[in-house]
PDB file of C-alpha atoms in Angstrom:
ATOM      1  CA  MET A  23      54.192  40.737  76.491  1.00 95.00           C
ATOM      2  CA  VAL A  24      54.762  41.627  79.974  1.00 97.00           C
ATOM      3  CA  ILE A  25      51.511  42.580  81.787  1.00 97.00           C
ATOM      4  CA  PHE A  26      51.388  44.185  85.196  1.00 98.00           C
ATOM      5  CA  THR A  27      48.229  43.464  87.103  1.00 97.00           C
ATOM      6  CA  GLU A  28      46.716  46.388  89.266  1.00 98.00           C
ATOM      7  CA  HIS A  29      48.009  45.053  92.613  1.00 97.00           C
ATOM      8  CA  ALA A  30      51.455  44.946  91.017  1.00 98.00           C
ATOM      9  CA  PHE A  31      51.011  48.639  89.799  1.00 97.00           C
ATOM     10  CA  VAL A  32      50.131  49.539  93.607  1.00 98.00           C
ATOM     11  CA  LYS A  33      52.997  47.693  94.926  1.00 98.00           C
ATOM     12  CA  LEU A  34      55.703  48.914  92.728  1.00 98.00           C
ATOM     13  CA  ASN A  35      54.678  52.511  93.523  1.00 98.00           C
ATOM     14  CA  GLN A  36      54.503  51.860  97.119  1.00 98.00           C
ATOM     15  CA  ARG A  37      58.059  50.270  97.054  1.00 97.00           C
ATOM     16  CA  ASN A  38      59.280  52.728  94.556  1.00 97.00           C
ATOM     17  CA  ILE A  39      60.475  49.892  92.022  1.00 97.00           C
ATOM     18  CA  LYS A  40      60.928  50.747  88.487  1.00 98.00           C
ATOM     19  CA  ARG A  41      58.900  48.649  85.927  1.00 97.00           C
ATOM     20  CA  SER A  42      62.341  48.677  83.939  1.00 97.00           C
ATOM     21  CA  LEU A  43      63.868  46.719  87.069  1.00 98.00           C
ATOM     22  CA  VAL A  44      61.160  44.249  86.883  1.00 98.00           C
ATOM     23  CA  ILE A  45      61.640  43.695  83.185  1.00 97.00           C
ATOM     24  CA  GLU A  46      65.330  43.221  83.633  1.00 98.00           C
ATOM     25  CA  ALA A  47      64.662  40.662  86.470  1.00 98.00           C
ATOM     26  CA  LEU A  48      62.109  38.793  84.038  1.00 98.00           C
ATOM     27  CA  LYS A  49      64.811  38.772  81.084  1.00 97.00           C
ATOM     28  CA  SER A  50      67.902  37.891  83.138  1.00 97.00           C
ATOM     29  CA  PRO A  51      67.346  36.637  86.479  1.00 97.00           C
ATOM     30  CA  SER A  52      70.037  35.346  89.177  1.00 94.00           C
ATOM     31  CA  HIS A  53      67.787  32.691  90.287  1.00 95.00           C
ATOM     32  CA  VAL A  54      64.583  31.292  89.573  1.00 95.00           C
ATOM     33  CA  ALA A  55      62.357  29.463  91.987  1.00 94.00           C
ATOM     34  CA  LEU A  56      58.953  27.778  91.825  1.00 92.00           C
ATOM     35  CA  SER A  57      56.167  29.239  93.889  1.00 91.00           C
ATOM     36  CA  TYR A  58      52.545  27.790  94.769  1.00 90.00           C
ATOM     37  CA  GLY A  59      50.156  27.224  91.631  1.00 89.00           C
ATOM     38  CA  ASN A  60      51.766  28.176  88.450  1.00 90.00           C
ATOM     39  CA  ARG A  61      53.825  30.928  89.765  1.00 96.00           C
ATOM     40  CA  ARG A  62      57.378  31.612  89.542  1.00 96.00           C
ATOM     41  CA  ILE A  63      59.608  33.871  91.430  1.00 96.00           C
ATOM     42  CA  ASN A  64      62.711  35.530  89.629  1.00 97.00           C
ATOM     43  CA  TYR A  65      65.366  36.974  91.554  1.00 97.00           C
ATOM     44  CA  LYS A  66      67.760  39.672  90.229  1.00 97.00           C
ATOM     45  CA  LYS A  67      70.755  41.157  92.274  1.00 97.00           C
ATOM     46  CA  PHE A  68      70.975  44.737  92.283  1.00 95.00           C
ATOM     47  CA  LYS A  69      73.949  46.150  94.629  1.00 93.00           C
ATOM     48  CA  LYS A  70      73.331  44.585  97.899  1.00 94.00           C
ATOM     49  CA  LEU A  71      69.416  43.418  97.481  1.00 96.00           C
ATOM     50  CA  TYR A  72      67.588  40.969  95.229  1.00 97.00           C
ATOM     51  CA  LEU A  73      64.535  42.153  93.512  1.00 98.00           C
ATOM     52  CA  SER A  74      62.125  39.336  93.799  1.00 97.00           C
ATOM     53  CA  VAL A  75      59.347  39.225  90.935  1.00 98.00           C
ATOM     54  CA  VAL A  76      56.269  36.944  91.367  1.00 98.00           C
ATOM     55  CA  TYR A  77      54.703  36.049  88.162  1.00 98.00           C
ATOM     56  CA  ARG A  78      52.550  33.664  86.048  1.00 97.00           C
ATOM     57  CA  THR A  79      52.953  32.811  82.464  1.00 96.00           C
ATOM     58  CA  GLU A  80      50.044  32.397  79.985  1.00 94.00           C
ATOM     59  CA  PRO A  81      50.485  31.663  76.006  1.00 95.00           C
ATOM     60  CA  GLY A  82      52.437  34.632  74.840  1.00 94.00           C
ATOM     61  CA  ASN A  83      52.120  36.815  78.037  1.00 97.00           C
ATOM     62  CA  THR A  84      54.018  37.108  81.397  1.00 98.00           C
ATOM     63  CA  ILE A  85      51.639  38.403  84.323  1.00 98.00           C
ATOM     64  CA  VAL A  86      53.572  40.186  86.901  1.00 98.00           C
ATOM     65  CA  ILE A  87      51.761  39.831  89.986  1.00 98.00           C
ATOM     66  CA  THR A  88      54.151  41.718  92.506  1.00 98.00           C
ATOM     67  CA  ALA A  89      57.679  42.681  93.191  1.00 98.00           C
ATOM     68  CA  TYR A  90      59.621  43.197  96.374  1.00 98.00           C
ATOM     69  CA  TRP A  91      63.188  43.557  97.707  1.00 97.00           C
ATOM     70  CA  VAL A  92      64.873  40.732  99.991  1.00 96.00           C
ATOM     71  CA  GLU A  93      68.232  40.418 101.114  1.00 95.00           C
ATOM     72  CA  LYS A  94      68.512  36.635 100.720  1.00 91.00           C
ATOM     73  CA  ILE A  95      66.972  34.288  98.175  1.00 89.00           C
ATOM     74  CA  LYS A  96      64.360  31.954  99.625  1.00 76.00           C
ATOM     75  CA  LYS A  97      65.283  28.404  98.910  1.00 72.00           C
ATOM     76  CA  LYS A  98      62.987  25.627  99.353  1.00 59.00           C
TER      77      LYS A  98
END
């Protein structure tokens, strides 16, 4: 199950990002990167930009923390 934090809801509204795009980025990312702690970042290309979705997983759940648009994938 995909769960959106309150912070994620606020940021998606501010950035005019549809939840369906976030779900799509979680299901079929173009690239996956590790973040700090137990977080991951999925990147999914839509036209010229990548949707970056920051999330963590718990048994049976994916917790979306935030999402934002980027021009390039951050590679560490």
